[in-house]
């Protein structure tokens, strides 16, 4: 026997747990159309956080304390711009794999950019070889470029919470750059020792 009144169905409990346990923070916002730089500012901030758009003005990030702080701060900025914004904590009841696929594709796109820059790095070192430039100044410049690549990769891997497919290839590409720089450094040291 139940406590239901006649004609009332038992309310099924709402299950909020995903099989993989992923929770999302969802920012829904609206920004005045002018000036357009406001929209660009918000878009850049969301991209920098690694958020993905589920549709226009609806962005999602995997839940976490750092993500929540960043989105709360962005929400406040949107309100200061004269816009509106709501920040929700949620779990997908359906479509979880679709959200994950968009998130993974965004990370893979970022990894592709690093792989492209790694190819440029190798090309730059080849130019140094071709031109016979074996100086400490050239070495330092290339070291700075490698540090930038490392820092960029660190930012992406920090937000790649699900291990996007192209992460491994990107790590290999960066390792190849590190080895190429070591080889170039050895040549610089040899040339400097010979007094060239």
Short mmCIF file of N, CA and C in Angstrom, two decimals:
data_model
loop_
_atom_site.label_atom_id
_atom_site.label_comp_id
_atom_site.label_asym_id
_atom_site.label_seq_id
_atom_site.Cartn_x
_atom_site.Cartn_y
_atom_site.Cartn_z
N UNK A 1 0.84 -1.18 0.00
CA UNK A 1 0.00 0.00 0.00
C UNK A 1 0.88 1.24 0.00
N UNK A 2 0.51 2.25 -0.79
CA UNK A 2 1.29 3.47 -0.88
C UNK A 2 0.51 4.62 -0.28
N UNK A 3 1.22 5.74 -0.11
CA UNK A 3 0.60 6.95 0.43
C UNK A 3 0.03 7.83 -0.67
N UNK A 4 -0.04 7.32 -1.90
CA UNK A 4 -0.51 8.13 -3.02
C UNK A 4 -2.00 8.37 -2.91
N UNK A 5 -2.43 9.51 -3.39
CA UNK A 5 -3.86 9.77 -3.50
C UNK A 5 -4.33 9.20 -4.81
N UNK A 6 -5.59 8.88 -4.96
CA UNK A 6 -6.09 8.31 -6.21
C UNK A 6 -5.76 9.21 -7.39
N UNK A 7 -5.31 8.59 -8.48
CA UNK A 7 -4.99 9.32 -9.71
C UNK A 7 -3.60 9.94 -9.70
N UNK A 8 -2.86 9.82 -8.60
CA UNK A 8 -1.53 10.41 -8.51
C UNK A 8 -0.50 9.30 -8.68
N UNK A 9 0.37 9.48 -9.63
CA UNK A 9 1.43 8.49 -9.86
C UNK A 9 2.58 8.77 -8.92
N UNK A 10 3.29 7.75 -8.57
CA UNK A 10 4.46 7.92 -7.72
C UNK A 10 5.53 8.68 -8.50
N UNK A 11 6.09 9.69 -7.88
CA UNK A 11 7.14 10.47 -8.53
C UNK A 11 8.43 9.67 -8.51
N UNK A 12 8.98 9.47 -9.68
CA UNK A 12 10.24 8.75 -9.77
C UNK A 12 11.36 9.70 -9.38
N UNK A 13 12.31 9.22 -8.61
CA UNK A 13 13.42 10.10 -8.26
C UNK A 13 14.23 10.44 -9.51
N UNK A 14 14.69 11.66 -9.57
CA UNK A 14 15.51 12.09 -10.70
C UNK A 14 16.94 11.65 -10.43
N UNK A 15 17.47 10.92 -11.37
CA UNK A 15 18.85 10.44 -11.22
C UNK A 15 19.79 11.45 -11.85
N UNK A 16 20.68 12.03 -11.06
CA UNK A 16 21.61 13.02 -11.57
C UNK A 16 23.00 12.47 -11.81
N UNK A 17 23.21 11.21 -11.60
CA UNK A 17 24.55 10.65 -11.75
C UNK A 17 24.74 10.11 -13.17
N UNK A 18 25.77 10.56 -13.83
CA UNK A 18 26.15 10.00 -15.12
C UNK A 18 26.94 8.73 -14.86
N UNK A 19 26.90 7.80 -15.79
CA UNK A 19 27.72 6.60 -15.61
C UNK A 19 29.19 6.93 -15.43
N UNK A 20 29.69 7.99 -16.11
CA UNK A 20 31.10 8.33 -15.96
C UNK A 20 31.34 9.39 -14.88
N UNK A 21 30.28 9.85 -14.24
CA UNK A 21 30.41 10.79 -13.13
C UNK A 21 30.74 12.22 -13.51
N UNK A 22 30.70 12.56 -14.80
CA UNK A 22 31.07 13.91 -15.23
C UNK A 22 29.97 14.90 -14.92
N UNK A 23 30.34 15.95 -14.23
CA UNK A 23 29.45 17.07 -13.97
C UNK A 23 29.96 18.25 -14.79
N UNK A 24 29.05 19.12 -15.15
CA UNK A 24 29.38 20.25 -16.00
C UNK A 24 28.97 21.56 -15.34
N UNK A 25 29.70 22.60 -15.63
CA UNK A 25 29.30 23.96 -15.31
C UNK A 25 28.84 24.57 -16.62
N UNK A 26 27.66 25.15 -16.62
CA UNK A 26 27.09 25.71 -17.84
C UNK A 26 26.83 27.19 -17.62
N UNK A 27 27.41 28.00 -18.48
CA UNK A 27 27.21 29.45 -18.44
C UNK A 27 26.29 29.83 -19.59
N UNK A 28 25.18 30.43 -19.23
CA UNK A 28 24.21 30.92 -20.22
C UNK A 28 24.23 32.44 -20.10
N UNK A 29 24.52 33.11 -21.20
CA UNK A 29 24.70 34.55 -21.09
C UNK A 29 24.12 35.28 -22.29
N UNK A 30 23.93 36.57 -22.10
CA UNK A 30 23.51 37.47 -23.17
C UNK A 30 24.27 38.77 -22.95
N UNK A 31 24.84 39.27 -24.04
CA UNK A 31 25.65 40.49 -23.98
C UNK A 31 25.06 41.50 -24.96
N UNK A 32 25.08 42.79 -24.59
CA UNK A 32 24.60 43.80 -25.54
C UNK A 32 25.34 43.68 -26.87
N UNK A 33 24.66 43.93 -27.97
CA UNK A 33 25.26 43.76 -29.30
C UNK A 33 26.35 44.79 -29.59
N UNK A 34 26.30 45.91 -28.92
CA UNK A 34 27.32 46.96 -29.11
C UNK A 34 27.91 47.33 -27.77
N UNK A 35 29.16 47.57 -27.68
CA UNK A 35 30.18 47.38 -28.70
C UNK A 35 30.51 45.89 -28.89
N UNK A 36 30.91 45.54 -30.08
CA UNK A 36 31.16 44.13 -30.41
C UNK A 36 32.36 43.56 -29.66
N UNK A 37 33.25 44.42 -29.19
CA UNK A 37 34.41 43.93 -28.46
C UNK A 37 34.02 43.17 -27.20
N UNK A 38 32.84 43.47 -26.64
CA UNK A 38 32.39 42.77 -25.44
C UNK A 38 32.17 41.29 -25.73
N UNK A 39 31.53 41.00 -26.86
CA UNK A 39 31.31 39.60 -27.26
C UNK A 39 32.65 38.90 -27.47
N UNK A 40 33.57 39.59 -28.14
CA UNK A 40 34.88 39.00 -28.40
C UNK A 40 35.63 38.73 -27.11
N UNK A 41 35.50 39.63 -26.15
CA UNK A 41 36.17 39.45 -24.86
C UNK A 41 35.66 38.19 -24.17
N UNK A 42 34.35 38.02 -24.12
CA UNK A 42 33.78 36.85 -23.47
C UNK A 42 34.17 35.58 -24.21
N UNK A 43 34.10 35.61 -25.53
CA UNK A 43 34.48 34.44 -26.33
C UNK A 43 35.92 34.04 -26.05
N UNK A 44 36.84 35.03 -26.03
CA UNK A 44 38.27 34.74 -25.76
C UNK A 44 38.46 34.16 -24.37
N UNK A 45 37.76 34.70 -23.39
CA UNK A 45 37.90 34.18 -22.02
C UNK A 45 37.41 32.74 -21.94
N UNK A 46 36.28 32.44 -22.54
CA UNK A 46 35.75 31.08 -22.52
C UNK A 46 36.68 30.13 -23.25
N UNK A 47 37.20 30.55 -24.39
CA UNK A 47 38.14 29.71 -25.14
C UNK A 47 39.39 29.46 -24.32
N UNK A 48 39.88 30.50 -23.64
CA UNK A 48 41.06 30.36 -22.81
C UNK A 48 40.86 29.39 -21.65
N UNK A 49 39.63 29.29 -21.18
CA UNK A 49 39.32 28.34 -20.11
C UNK A 49 39.15 26.92 -20.64
N UNK A 50 38.96 26.81 -21.96
CA UNK A 50 38.72 25.49 -22.55
C UNK A 50 37.25 25.15 -22.64
N UNK A 51 36.38 26.12 -22.43
CA UNK A 51 34.94 25.87 -22.51
C UNK A 51 34.54 25.58 -23.95
N UNK A 52 33.46 24.83 -24.09
CA UNK A 52 32.90 24.55 -25.42
C UNK A 52 31.48 25.09 -25.47
N UNK A 53 31.10 25.51 -26.65
CA UNK A 53 29.75 26.03 -26.83
C UNK A 53 28.81 24.89 -27.17
N UNK A 54 27.71 24.80 -26.41
CA UNK A 54 26.67 23.83 -26.70
C UNK A 54 25.69 24.42 -27.71
N UNK A 55 25.56 25.71 -27.69
CA UNK A 55 24.83 26.49 -28.68
C UNK A 55 25.20 27.95 -28.44
N UNK A 56 24.63 28.87 -29.20
CA UNK A 56 24.99 30.28 -29.04
C UNK A 56 24.78 30.72 -27.59
N UNK A 57 25.80 31.32 -27.04
CA UNK A 57 25.76 31.89 -25.69
C UNK A 57 25.50 30.88 -24.58
N UNK A 58 25.78 29.61 -24.84
CA UNK A 58 25.68 28.56 -23.83
C UNK A 58 26.97 27.76 -23.88
N UNK A 59 27.81 27.96 -22.87
CA UNK A 59 29.12 27.32 -22.84
C UNK A 59 29.22 26.38 -21.64
N UNK A 60 29.98 25.30 -21.82
CA UNK A 60 30.12 24.30 -20.76
C UNK A 60 31.58 23.98 -20.51
N UNK A 61 31.86 23.68 -19.25
CA UNK A 61 33.17 23.24 -18.80
C UNK A 61 32.96 22.09 -17.82
N UNK A 62 33.88 21.13 -17.79
CA UNK A 62 33.79 20.12 -16.74
C UNK A 62 33.86 20.81 -15.37
N UNK A 63 33.06 20.37 -14.44
CA UNK A 63 33.00 21.00 -13.13
C UNK A 63 34.32 20.82 -12.39
N UNK A 64 34.68 21.85 -11.66
CA UNK A 64 35.88 21.85 -10.83
C UNK A 64 35.96 23.19 -10.13
N UNK A 65 36.67 23.25 -9.04
CA UNK A 65 36.70 24.49 -8.27
C UNK A 65 37.35 25.64 -9.04
N UNK A 66 38.43 25.37 -9.76
CA UNK A 66 39.08 26.43 -10.54
C UNK A 66 38.17 26.92 -11.66
N UNK A 67 37.49 25.98 -12.32
CA UNK A 67 36.56 26.36 -13.40
C UNK A 67 35.40 27.18 -12.83
N UNK A 68 34.91 26.76 -11.68
CA UNK A 68 33.80 27.50 -11.07
C UNK A 68 34.22 28.92 -10.72
N UNK A 69 35.39 29.08 -10.13
CA UNK A 69 35.86 30.44 -9.80
C UNK A 69 35.97 31.30 -11.05
N UNK A 70 36.56 30.72 -12.10
CA UNK A 70 36.75 31.48 -13.34
C UNK A 70 35.41 31.87 -13.97
N UNK A 71 34.46 30.94 -13.97
CA UNK A 71 33.15 31.25 -14.57
C UNK A 71 32.35 32.22 -13.71
N UNK A 72 32.47 32.12 -12.40
CA UNK A 72 31.81 33.11 -11.53
C UNK A 72 32.36 34.51 -11.80
N UNK A 73 33.67 34.58 -11.94
CA UNK A 73 34.30 35.88 -12.25
C UNK A 73 33.83 36.40 -13.60
N UNK A 74 33.79 35.52 -14.61
CA UNK A 74 33.32 35.93 -15.93
C UNK A 74 31.86 36.36 -15.89
N UNK A 75 31.06 35.65 -15.13
CA UNK A 75 29.64 36.03 -14.98
C UNK A 75 29.53 37.45 -14.44
N UNK A 76 30.32 37.76 -13.42
CA UNK A 76 30.31 39.11 -12.84
C UNK A 76 30.71 40.13 -13.90
N UNK A 77 31.71 39.82 -14.72
CA UNK A 77 32.14 40.74 -15.77
C UNK A 77 31.04 40.95 -16.80
N UNK A 78 30.33 39.88 -17.14
CA UNK A 78 29.23 40.00 -18.11
C UNK A 78 28.15 40.91 -17.55
N UNK A 79 27.84 40.75 -16.27
CA UNK A 79 26.84 41.63 -15.64
C UNK A 79 27.32 43.08 -15.65
N UNK A 80 28.61 43.28 -15.40
CA UNK A 80 29.18 44.64 -15.43
C UNK A 80 29.13 45.23 -16.83
N UNK A 81 29.11 44.38 -17.87
CA UNK A 81 29.00 44.84 -19.25
C UNK A 81 27.56 45.22 -19.61
N UNK A 82 26.66 44.99 -18.70
CA UNK A 82 25.25 45.26 -18.98
C UNK A 82 24.51 44.06 -19.54
N UNK A 83 25.14 42.89 -19.44
CA UNK A 83 24.52 41.67 -19.93
C UNK A 83 23.84 40.90 -18.82
N UNK A 84 23.40 39.70 -19.17
CA UNK A 84 22.81 38.79 -18.18
C UNK A 84 23.58 37.48 -18.26
N UNK A 85 23.63 36.78 -17.15
CA UNK A 85 24.35 35.50 -17.14
C UNK A 85 23.88 34.65 -15.97
N UNK A 86 23.72 33.36 -16.26
CA UNK A 86 23.40 32.38 -15.23
C UNK A 86 24.46 31.30 -15.30
N UNK A 87 24.89 30.84 -14.14
CA UNK A 87 25.87 29.77 -14.06
C UNK A 87 25.21 28.59 -13.38
N UNK A 88 25.17 27.46 -14.08
CA UNK A 88 24.51 26.27 -13.57
C UNK A 88 25.51 25.15 -13.38
N UNK A 89 25.27 24.35 -12.35
CA UNK A 89 25.99 23.09 -12.18
C UNK A 89 25.03 22.01 -12.66
N UNK A 90 25.48 21.14 -13.55
CA UNK A 90 24.55 20.16 -14.10
C UNK A 90 25.25 18.87 -14.50
N UNK A 91 24.44 17.90 -14.79
CA UNK A 91 24.90 16.65 -15.37
C UNK A 91 23.97 16.34 -16.53
N UNK A 92 24.52 15.78 -17.57
CA UNK A 92 23.71 15.47 -18.75
C UNK A 92 22.86 14.24 -18.47
N UNK A 93 21.58 14.38 -18.68
CA UNK A 93 20.69 13.24 -18.56
C UNK A 93 20.67 12.45 -19.86
N UNK A 94 20.93 13.16 -20.95
CA UNK A 94 21.04 12.55 -22.28
C UNK A 94 21.99 13.42 -23.08
N UNK A 95 22.73 12.82 -23.98
CA UNK A 95 23.65 13.58 -24.82
C UNK A 95 25.04 13.78 -24.23
N UNK A 96 25.35 13.06 -23.17
CA UNK A 96 26.66 13.20 -22.53
C UNK A 96 27.80 12.95 -23.53
N UNK A 97 27.67 11.91 -24.34
CA UNK A 97 28.73 11.59 -25.30
C UNK A 97 28.89 12.70 -26.34
N UNK A 98 27.81 13.37 -26.68
CA UNK A 98 27.89 14.49 -27.62
C UNK A 98 28.71 15.64 -27.03
N UNK A 99 28.46 15.94 -25.76
CA UNK A 99 29.21 17.02 -25.10
C UNK A 99 30.69 16.64 -25.00
N UNK A 100 30.94 15.41 -24.60
CA UNK A 100 32.33 14.94 -24.51
C UNK A 100 33.03 15.01 -25.87
N UNK A 101 32.31 14.64 -26.92
CA UNK A 101 32.90 14.67 -28.26
C UNK A 101 33.28 16.10 -28.66
N UNK A 102 32.42 17.07 -28.35
CA UNK A 102 32.72 18.47 -28.66
C UNK A 102 33.93 18.93 -27.85
N UNK A 103 33.96 18.55 -26.58
CA UNK A 103 35.07 18.93 -25.71
C UNK A 103 36.39 18.31 -26.20
N UNK A 104 36.35 17.04 -26.56
CA UNK A 104 37.55 16.36 -27.06
C UNK A 104 38.02 16.96 -28.39
N UNK A 105 37.08 17.27 -29.25
CA UNK A 105 37.43 17.87 -30.55
C UNK A 105 38.11 19.24 -30.34
N UNK A 106 37.62 20.01 -29.36
CA UNK A 106 38.23 21.31 -29.08
C UNK A 106 39.67 21.14 -28.60
N UNK A 107 39.91 20.16 -27.75
CA UNK A 107 41.28 19.92 -27.28
C UNK A 107 42.16 19.42 -28.43
N UNK A 108 41.62 18.52 -29.25
CA UNK A 108 42.40 18.02 -30.39
C UNK A 108 42.76 19.15 -31.35
N UNK A 109 41.86 20.10 -31.55
CA UNK A 109 42.17 21.26 -32.39
C UNK A 109 43.34 22.04 -31.81
N UNK A 110 43.34 22.21 -30.49
CA UNK A 110 44.44 22.92 -29.84
C UNK A 110 45.74 22.13 -29.97
N UNK A 111 45.65 20.82 -29.80
CA UNK A 111 46.85 19.99 -29.97
C UNK A 111 47.37 20.08 -31.40
N UNK A 112 46.47 20.11 -32.38
CA UNK A 112 46.90 20.26 -33.78
C UNK A 112 47.68 21.56 -33.99
N UNK A 113 47.24 22.63 -33.32
CA UNK A 113 47.95 23.91 -33.44
C UNK A 113 49.37 23.79 -32.91
N UNK A 114 49.54 23.07 -31.81
CA UNK A 114 50.88 22.90 -31.26
C UNK A 114 51.75 22.06 -32.19
N UNK A 115 51.18 21.00 -32.74
CA UNK A 115 51.94 20.17 -33.68
C UNK A 115 52.37 21.02 -34.88
N UNK A 116 51.49 21.89 -35.37
CA UNK A 116 51.86 22.80 -36.46
C UNK A 116 53.02 23.70 -36.05
N UNK A 117 52.96 24.24 -34.84
CA UNK A 117 54.04 25.11 -34.35
C UNK A 117 55.33 24.32 -34.16
N UNK A 118 55.22 23.05 -33.79
CA UNK A 118 56.41 22.21 -33.68
C UNK A 118 57.06 22.03 -35.05
N UNK A 119 56.25 21.88 -36.08
CA UNK A 119 56.80 21.78 -37.43
C UNK A 119 57.49 23.08 -37.82
N UNK A 120 56.88 24.20 -37.45
CA UNK A 120 57.51 25.50 -37.71
C UNK A 120 58.84 25.61 -36.96
N UNK A 121 58.88 25.09 -35.74
CA UNK A 121 60.10 25.12 -34.93
C UNK A 121 61.22 24.35 -35.63
N UNK A 122 60.90 23.15 -36.13
CA UNK A 122 61.89 22.37 -36.88
C UNK A 122 62.35 23.13 -38.13
N UNK A 123 61.40 23.78 -38.81
CA UNK A 123 61.74 24.56 -39.99
C UNK A 123 62.68 25.71 -39.66
N UNK A 124 62.44 26.35 -38.52
CA UNK A 124 63.30 27.46 -38.10
C UNK A 124 64.71 26.96 -37.79
N UNK A 125 64.80 25.82 -37.11
CA UNK A 125 66.13 25.27 -36.84
C UNK A 125 66.84 24.90 -38.14
N UNK A 126 66.10 24.37 -39.10
CA UNK A 126 66.71 24.01 -40.38
C UNK A 126 67.25 25.26 -41.08
N UNK A 127 66.55 26.38 -40.95
CA UNK A 127 67.04 27.64 -41.53
C UNK A 127 68.36 28.05 -40.89
N UNK A 128 68.47 27.83 -39.58
CA UNK A 128 69.71 28.16 -38.88
C UNK A 128 70.86 27.31 -39.42
N UNK A 129 70.59 26.02 -39.61
CA UNK A 129 71.60 25.13 -40.18
C UNK A 129 71.98 25.57 -41.59
N UNK A 130 70.95 25.83 -42.41
CA UNK A 130 71.20 26.21 -43.81
C UNK A 130 72.01 27.49 -43.93
N UNK A 131 71.75 28.44 -43.01
CA UNK A 131 72.45 29.72 -43.05
C UNK A 131 73.78 29.69 -42.29
N UNK A 132 74.04 28.59 -41.60
CA UNK A 132 75.28 28.49 -40.83
C UNK A 132 75.28 29.37 -39.59
N UNK A 133 74.11 29.64 -39.05
CA UNK A 133 73.99 30.46 -37.83
C UNK A 133 74.12 29.57 -36.61
N UNK A 134 75.28 29.63 -35.97
CA UNK A 134 75.53 28.81 -34.78
C UNK A 134 76.02 29.70 -33.65
N UNK A 135 75.15 30.60 -33.21
CA UNK A 135 75.52 31.53 -32.15
C UNK A 135 74.66 31.30 -30.91
N UNK A 136 75.19 31.79 -29.79
CA UNK A 136 74.42 31.70 -28.55
C UNK A 136 73.13 32.51 -28.64
N UNK A 137 73.16 33.62 -29.37
CA UNK A 137 71.96 34.44 -29.53
C UNK A 137 70.87 33.67 -30.26
N UNK A 138 71.24 32.96 -31.32
CA UNK A 138 70.26 32.15 -32.06
C UNK A 138 69.74 31.01 -31.18
N UNK A 139 70.65 30.41 -30.43
CA UNK A 139 70.25 29.32 -29.53
C UNK A 139 69.27 29.83 -28.48
N UNK A 140 69.56 30.98 -27.91
CA UNK A 140 68.67 31.54 -26.89
C UNK A 140 67.30 31.84 -27.46
N UNK A 141 67.26 32.38 -28.66
CA UNK A 141 65.98 32.69 -29.32
C UNK A 141 65.15 31.42 -29.52
N UNK A 142 65.81 30.36 -29.96
CA UNK A 142 65.09 29.10 -30.17
C UNK A 142 64.67 28.45 -28.84
N UNK A 143 65.48 28.63 -27.80
CA UNK A 143 65.10 28.13 -26.48
C UNK A 143 63.84 28.84 -25.99
N UNK A 144 63.75 30.14 -26.23
CA UNK A 144 62.56 30.91 -25.84
C UNK A 144 61.32 30.40 -26.57
N UNK A 145 61.49 30.09 -27.85
CA UNK A 145 60.36 29.55 -28.62
C UNK A 145 59.91 28.20 -28.06
N UNK A 146 60.87 27.37 -27.65
CA UNK A 146 60.52 26.07 -27.08
C UNK A 146 59.82 26.23 -25.74
N UNK A 147 60.25 27.18 -24.93
CA UNK A 147 59.58 27.44 -23.65
C UNK A 147 58.13 27.86 -23.88
N UNK A 148 57.90 28.69 -24.90
CA UNK A 148 56.53 29.10 -25.23
C UNK A 148 55.69 27.88 -25.61
N UNK A 149 56.25 26.98 -26.40
CA UNK A 149 55.52 25.76 -26.77
C UNK A 149 55.21 24.91 -25.55
N UNK A 150 56.18 24.76 -24.65
CA UNK A 150 55.95 23.98 -23.42
C UNK A 150 54.84 24.60 -22.57
N UNK A 151 54.88 25.92 -22.41
CA UNK A 151 53.87 26.60 -21.60
C UNK A 151 52.49 26.48 -22.22
N UNK A 152 52.41 26.60 -23.53
CA UNK A 152 51.15 26.47 -24.24
C UNK A 152 50.60 25.05 -24.05
N UNK A 153 51.46 24.05 -24.21
CA UNK A 153 51.03 22.67 -24.02
C UNK A 153 50.56 22.44 -22.59
N UNK A 154 51.24 23.02 -21.62
CA UNK A 154 50.84 22.86 -20.21
C UNK A 154 49.43 23.40 -19.99
N UNK A 155 49.10 24.53 -20.60
CA UNK A 155 47.76 25.10 -20.46
C UNK A 155 46.70 24.16 -21.06
N UNK A 156 47.02 23.60 -22.21
CA UNK A 156 46.05 22.71 -22.87
C UNK A 156 45.88 21.42 -22.08
N UNK A 157 46.97 20.83 -21.64
CA UNK A 157 46.85 19.56 -20.91
C UNK A 157 46.14 19.76 -19.58
N UNK A 158 46.26 20.95 -19.01
CA UNK A 158 45.55 21.24 -17.75
C UNK A 158 44.04 21.19 -17.95
N UNK A 159 43.58 21.67 -19.09
CA UNK A 159 42.13 21.65 -19.33
C UNK A 159 41.67 20.40 -20.08
N UNK A 160 42.61 19.56 -20.48
CA UNK A 160 42.28 18.30 -21.16
C UNK A 160 42.01 17.21 -20.11
N UNK A 161 40.93 17.36 -19.40
CA UNK A 161 40.64 16.47 -18.27
C UNK A 161 40.25 15.06 -18.70
N UNK A 162 39.92 14.86 -19.96
CA UNK A 162 39.49 13.54 -20.42
C UNK A 162 40.54 12.84 -21.28
N UNK A 163 41.69 13.48 -21.49
CA UNK A 163 42.75 12.86 -22.29
C UNK A 163 42.37 12.72 -23.75
N UNK A 164 42.33 13.84 -24.44
CA UNK A 164 41.95 13.85 -25.86
C UNK A 164 42.90 12.97 -26.68
N UNK A 165 42.38 12.39 -27.76
CA UNK A 165 43.16 11.44 -28.55
C UNK A 165 44.51 11.96 -29.07
N UNK A 166 44.61 13.24 -29.38
CA UNK A 166 45.84 13.76 -29.99
C UNK A 166 46.89 14.21 -28.97
N UNK A 167 46.64 13.99 -27.70
CA UNK A 167 47.60 14.40 -26.68
C UNK A 167 48.94 13.68 -26.86
N UNK A 168 48.91 12.38 -27.03
CA UNK A 168 50.15 11.60 -27.12
C UNK A 168 51.01 12.06 -28.31
N UNK A 169 50.40 12.26 -29.46
CA UNK A 169 51.15 12.70 -30.64
C UNK A 169 51.75 14.09 -30.42
N UNK A 170 51.04 14.92 -29.68
CA UNK A 170 51.55 16.26 -29.41
C UNK A 170 52.74 16.20 -28.46
N UNK A 171 52.66 15.34 -27.46
CA UNK A 171 53.80 15.17 -26.55
C UNK A 171 55.02 14.67 -27.31
N UNK A 172 54.80 13.77 -28.26
CA UNK A 172 55.90 13.27 -29.09
C UNK A 172 56.48 14.39 -29.96
N UNK A 173 55.62 15.23 -30.51
CA UNK A 173 56.09 16.34 -31.35
C UNK A 173 56.94 17.31 -30.53
N UNK A 174 56.50 17.59 -29.31
CA UNK A 174 57.28 18.48 -28.46
C UNK A 174 58.61 17.84 -28.05
N UNK A 175 58.60 16.56 -27.77
CA UNK A 175 59.84 15.86 -27.43
C UNK A 175 60.81 15.91 -28.61
N UNK A 176 60.29 15.82 -29.81
CA UNK A 176 61.12 15.91 -31.01
C UNK A 176 61.76 17.30 -31.11
N UNK A 177 60.99 18.34 -30.76
CA UNK A 177 61.53 19.71 -30.76
C UNK A 177 62.65 19.84 -29.73
N UNK A 178 62.41 19.25 -28.55
CA UNK A 178 63.43 19.32 -27.50
C UNK A 178 64.72 18.64 -27.94
N UNK A 179 64.60 17.49 -28.59
CA UNK A 179 65.79 16.79 -29.07
C UNK A 179 66.49 17.58 -30.18
N UNK A 180 65.70 18.16 -31.08
CA UNK A 180 66.27 18.95 -32.16
C UNK A 180 67.03 20.16 -31.60
N UNK A 181 66.49 20.77 -30.55
CA UNK A 181 67.17 21.91 -29.95
C UNK A 181 68.47 21.46 -29.26
N UNK A 182 68.43 20.29 -28.63
CA UNK A 182 69.66 19.76 -28.02
C UNK A 182 70.73 19.54 -29.08
N UNK A 183 70.33 18.99 -30.22
CA UNK A 183 71.28 18.76 -31.31
C UNK A 183 71.85 20.09 -31.83
N UNK A 184 70.99 21.08 -31.96
CA UNK A 184 71.44 22.40 -32.43
C UNK A 184 72.37 23.03 -31.39
N UNK A 185 72.03 22.90 -30.11
CA UNK A 185 72.87 23.45 -29.05
C UNK A 185 74.26 22.82 -29.10
N UNK A 186 74.31 21.51 -29.31
CA UNK A 186 75.61 20.84 -29.39
C UNK A 186 76.44 21.41 -30.54
N UNK A 187 75.78 21.70 -31.65
CA UNK A 187 76.49 22.28 -32.80
C UNK A 187 76.97 23.69 -32.47
N UNK A 188 76.13 24.48 -31.78
CA UNK A 188 76.53 25.83 -31.38
C UNK A 188 77.76 25.77 -30.48
N UNK A 189 77.73 24.88 -29.50
CA UNK A 189 78.86 24.76 -28.57
C UNK A 189 80.12 24.34 -29.31
N UNK A 190 79.99 23.43 -30.26
CA UNK A 190 81.15 22.98 -31.03
C UNK A 190 81.72 24.11 -31.88
N UNK A 191 80.84 24.87 -32.52
CA UNK A 191 81.30 25.97 -33.37
C UNK A 191 81.96 27.07 -32.52
N UNK A 192 81.34 27.37 -31.36
CA UNK A 192 81.91 28.40 -30.49
C UNK A 192 83.28 27.96 -29.96
N UNK A 193 83.41 26.67 -29.66
CA UNK A 193 84.69 26.16 -29.14
C UNK A 193 85.79 26.26 -30.20
N UNK A 194 85.39 26.15 -31.47
CA UNK A 194 86.37 26.25 -32.55
C UNK A 194 86.63 27.69 -32.94
N UNK A 195 85.92 28.63 -32.31
CA UNK A 195 86.15 30.04 -32.56
C UNK A 195 85.51 30.59 -33.80
N UNK A 196 84.46 29.97 -34.27
CA UNK A 196 83.76 30.46 -35.47
C UNK A 196 82.81 31.56 -35.13
#
